[in-house]
Amino acid sequence: MIPFPDWAPDRSKFDMTVTGTATNVVPMAGLPPDPATSGEFGGYGPFPTIAPVSAALAAQPRGAIMVRDDSGDQHIFVGTTTKLYKYNTATLVFDDKTTAATTYAVPTGENWSFDKFGLDVIATNKTDGPYVWTLGSSSTFLALGGSPPLARIVGVMGDFVFLGETSTQSRQLRWSGVNNDAFWTVRQRLSDYQIFPDGDPITGFVGFERGGLVFQRRAIREVIPALETDMIFQFRKTAEEHGCIAPSSIIRATDGVFYLSENGFYRYGTPPVNIGNNRVNKYFFDDINVGDTLLVQGVADPRYTRVYWRYRSSSHASATTTDKVLVYDYGLDRWSLINVVLSWIIQSSLGSYNLDTMDSLGNLDTLGMSLDDPALSASVPVVAALDTSYKLAFFTGGNMAATLQTGEPQMTPQKRTFVRGFRPVADASGTSGRIAVRDSHGLTQAWKASASASSVTGVIPARASGLLHKFELTIPASTVWTYAHGVEPDARGEGRQ
């Protein structure tokens, strides 16, 4: 079998251990190691289409968060350029919860930053806020008490709220009084600030119970509690001349923190690990619309070991949506690509529904998901999105049309090979495929005509003679399948090249 290997478009086209095409699929565990190569066969699985469920948000989303209250009930908040909204799970409408007599003005190239402290949801951006919504009691967002500074970034660590890139200084980090997000008097109740001497503006904050990370454009610092001293916190620089360039790209996942730096995608560590090096970084920077690099936005998949980054490619006309999603499975250390138009990506669930309470979602024919889908359970968040119409949507539709390619092997050493067809090692029906050939490494690749798989044998017929062969499999949209591993060619050696 010739496998569908790891997607790494940055690598040489003659590297048979990688492929340049794995579209609308997600990495899956491979087959057991092949005794002949001592390597694991690759594997990919399907990715579903997006199905909207809500009414449309009034304008382009510029930030969103899903939080839970003490009862476990879900609450979704979304910010636009001028408003803050709360999603109503009963009416499927985004209710305007903007601060009274206030019109926000999120700058071009910026987003809202959200975090949750206790029952308080805090929202801020470079020109508005911070504002607070208290779960269970608020009717609109209100100005956060205690006269906190205007700030681009909000984060939570233990008993403190942090604000980064303040209006006073782009390298300033301020924090609240202990266990009080409405107390900001410096040097009282442990509230204070730190101005970092270098590293450029603060671009993100990730907090844990006993520590945190401060991301700057060209530095990363660990926050270490030192409450037994006069310092309150210690800051240890762990990355020099390296940081995060896109605040919304920072993802806190089950097993790590991931982000976009000036030279690619990283997983935080000491030192940081470049997970996209020699795999997807060059592809990404060549493909992205340059003016939108700072707006790359990501989310962790709560059900799988995957993180997703959405971005706008240079070929996508709309400035309010993105058209591509990079998928990284950190459990498998593998990538793939999804072509889907979105305006935001978020963790969410629809809430708890059953046959008696799901009338607002539509009937069984229009629902777009099965009744046992995790999205219908309030206890199981999934990856969701706001679509091109700014509607809350879930990836619960039929599987997307998928395309997979192998590497480009020379199947017969020192000789040409004639291929009469190939059988996909995949549990999908109705597939089609084609073969590309080269007569030497320096010649242009020539694709043969596509053909459909036999409904009896599963073989895709072909007539392809050459020194090098690449196999492509296409799985139609809405096909039910679970795995695609590679192809088994029907081939024989020919004369020397």
Coordinates of C-alpha atoms in Angstrom, one line a residue, residues 306-483:
R306 CA -7.0 19.1 18.0
V307 CA -6.6 22.8 17.6
Y308 CA -8.0 24.9 14.8
W309 CA -6.8 28.2 13.3
R310 CA -9.0 30.1 10.8
Y311 CA -7.5 32.6 8.4
R312 CA -8.3 34.6 5.3
S313 CA -6.3 33.6 2.2
S314 CA -5.2 36.1 -0.4
S315 CA -7.7 34.7 -2.8
H316 CA -10.7 35.3 -0.5
A317 CA -12.6 38.5 -1.4
S318 CA -14.6 39.1 1.7
A319 CA -12.9 41.1 4.5
T320 CA -15.4 40.0 7.1
T321 CA -15.0 36.2 6.8
T322 CA -12.2 33.7 6.5
D323 CA -12.0 30.8 4.1
K324 CA -9.5 28.3 5.5
V325 CA -8.9 26.4 8.7
L326 CA -5.6 24.8 9.6
V327 CA -6.1 21.7 11.8
Y328 CA -3.3 20.5 14.1
D329 CA -3.7 17.2 16.0
Y330 CA -1.2 17.5 18.9
G331 CA -1.9 13.9 19.9
L332 CA -0.7 12.7 16.5
D333 CA 1.5 15.6 15.7
R334 CA -0.1 15.9 12.2
W335 CA -1.8 18.6 10.2
S336 CA -4.6 19.0 7.6
L337 CA -6.6 21.7 5.9
I338 CA -10.3 22.6 5.7
N339 CA -11.9 24.9 3.2
V340 CA -14.8 26.6 4.9
V341 CA -16.0 30.2 5.1
L342 CA -16.5 31.4 8.7
S343 CA -16.7 34.6 10.6
W344 CA -15.7 33.2 14.1
I345 CA -14.9 29.8 15.6
I346 CA -15.8 29.0 19.2
Q347 CA -16.5 26.2 21.7
S348 CA -20.2 25.8 22.2
S349 CA -23.2 23.5 22.6
L350 CA -26.8 24.2 21.8
G351 CA -27.9 23.5 25.4
S352 CA -30.0 20.6 26.7
Y353 CA -32.7 19.6 24.2
N354 CA -35.1 16.7 23.8
L355 CA -38.0 15.8 21.6
D356 CA -40.3 18.0 23.8
T357 CA -38.1 21.1 23.9
M358 CA -36.5 21.2 20.4
D359 CA -39.3 22.9 18.5
S360 CA -37.3 26.2 18.2
L361 CA -34.5 24.3 16.4
G362 CA -36.8 23.0 13.6
N363 CA -38.1 19.5 12.8
L364 CA -36.2 16.3 12.3
D365 CA -35.9 17.0 8.6
T366 CA -34.4 20.5 8.9
L367 CA -32.4 20.1 12.1
G368 CA -29.1 19.1 10.3
M369 CA -27.9 16.8 13.1
S370 CA -28.8 13.5 14.7
L371 CA -30.6 13.5 18.1
D372 CA -27.6 12.0 19.8
D373 CA -25.2 14.6 18.6
P374 CA -23.1 16.0 21.4
A375 CA -24.0 19.6 20.3
L376 CA -27.5 18.9 21.8
S377 CA -26.1 18.2 25.2
A378 CA -25.3 21.1 27.5
S379 CA -22.7 19.1 29.2
V380 CA -20.6 18.4 26.1
P381 CA -19.1 21.4 24.3
V382 CA -18.0 21.0 20.7
V383 CA -16.3 23.2 18.1
A384 CA -18.9 25.6 16.6
A385 CA -18.7 28.7 14.6
L386 CA -20.5 31.8 13.3
D387 CA -20.9 31.3 9.6
T388 CA -20.8 33.6 6.6
S389 CA -24.2 35.1 7.6
Y390 CA -23.1 35.5 11.3
K391 CA -25.3 32.7 12.5
L392 CA -24.3 30.3 15.2
A393 CA -23.6 27.0 13.5
F394 CA -22.3 23.5 14.2
F395 CA -20.2 21.1 12.2
T396 CA -23.0 18.5 12.1
G397 CA -24.0 18.3 8.4
G398 CA -22.9 15.7 5.9
N399 CA -19.2 15.1 5.4
M400 CA -17.4 17.6 3.2
A401 CA -16.0 16.6 -0.2
A402 CA -12.5 15.4 0.6
T403 CA -9.3 15.2 -1.5
L404 CA -6.2 13.2 -0.6
Q405 CA -3.0 12.6 -2.4
T406 CA 0.0 10.3 -1.9
G407 CA 3.6 11.2 -2.2
E408 CA 5.3 10.7 -5.6
P409 CA 7.2 7.4 -5.4
Q410 CA 9.3 5.6 -8.0
M411 CA 7.6 2.2 -7.7
T412 CA 10.1 0.2 -9.8
P413 CA 13.7 1.0 -8.9
Q414 CA 15.6 2.4 -11.9
K415 CA 12.7 1.7 -14.2
R416 CA 9.4 3.1 -15.4
T417 CA 6.1 1.7 -14.1
F418 CA 2.8 1.1 -15.9
V419 CA -0.3 1.5 -13.6
R420 CA -3.6 -0.1 -14.8
G421 CA -5.6 1.2 -11.8
F422 CA -5.6 1.5 -8.1
R423 CA -7.8 0.5 -5.2
P424 CA -8.4 3.0 -2.4
V425 CA -7.8 1.7 1.1
A426 CA -10.8 3.6 2.5
D427 CA -14.3 2.7 3.7
A428 CA -15.9 5.2 1.3
S429 CA -18.1 4.4 -1.6
G430 CA -18.6 6.4 -4.8
T431 CA -15.0 7.6 -4.9
S432 CA -13.1 8.7 -7.9
G433 CA -9.4 9.4 -8.5
R434 CA -6.6 10.1 -10.9
I435 CA -2.9 9.7 -11.3
A436 CA -0.1 12.2 -12.1
V437 CA 3.1 11.0 -13.8
R438 CA 6.6 12.3 -14.5
D439 CA 9.1 10.8 -16.9
S440 CA 11.9 12.4 -14.9
H441 CA 12.3 14.5 -11.7
G442 CA 12.9 17.7 -13.8
L443 CA 9.8 17.4 -15.9
T444 CA 6.4 18.8 -15.3
Q445 CA 3.8 16.6 -13.6
A446 CA 1.0 15.4 -16.0
W447 CA -2.4 14.4 -14.6
K448 CA -4.3 11.7 -16.3
A449 CA -8.1 11.8 -16.6
S450 CA -10.2 11.2 -13.4
A451 CA -12.2 8.0 -13.2
S452 CA -14.8 6.5 -10.9
A453 CA -14.2 3.4 -8.7
S454 CA -15.9 0.2 -9.8
S455 CA -18.9 -0.6 -7.7
V456 CA -17.9 -4.2 -7.8
T457 CA -14.1 -4.3 -7.2
G458 CA -13.6 -0.8 -5.9
V459 CA -10.7 -0.3 -8.4
I460 CA -10.3 3.1 -10.1
P461 CA -9.2 2.3 -13.7
A462 CA -6.2 4.1 -15.2
R463 CA -3.5 3.9 -17.8
A464 CA -0.5 5.7 -16.5
S465 CA 3.1 5.1 -17.5
G466 CA 6.0 7.0 -16.0
L467 CA 9.0 7.1 -13.7
L468 CA 7.1 8.8 -10.8
H469 CA 3.4 8.4 -9.9
K470 CA 1.2 10.4 -7.6
F471 CA -2.3 9.1 -6.7
E472 CA -5.3 11.3 -5.8
L473 CA -8.5 10.2 -4.2
T474 CA -11.7 12.2 -4.2
I475 CA -14.5 11.4 -1.8
P476 CA -17.8 13.1 -2.7
A477 CA -19.7 15.4 -0.3
S478 CA -22.2 13.7 2.0
T479 CA -20.5 10.3 1.7
V480 CA -20.5 8.3 5.0
W481 CA -17.0 7.1 5.8
T482 CA -14.5 7.0 8.7
Y483 CA -11.0 6.2 7.4

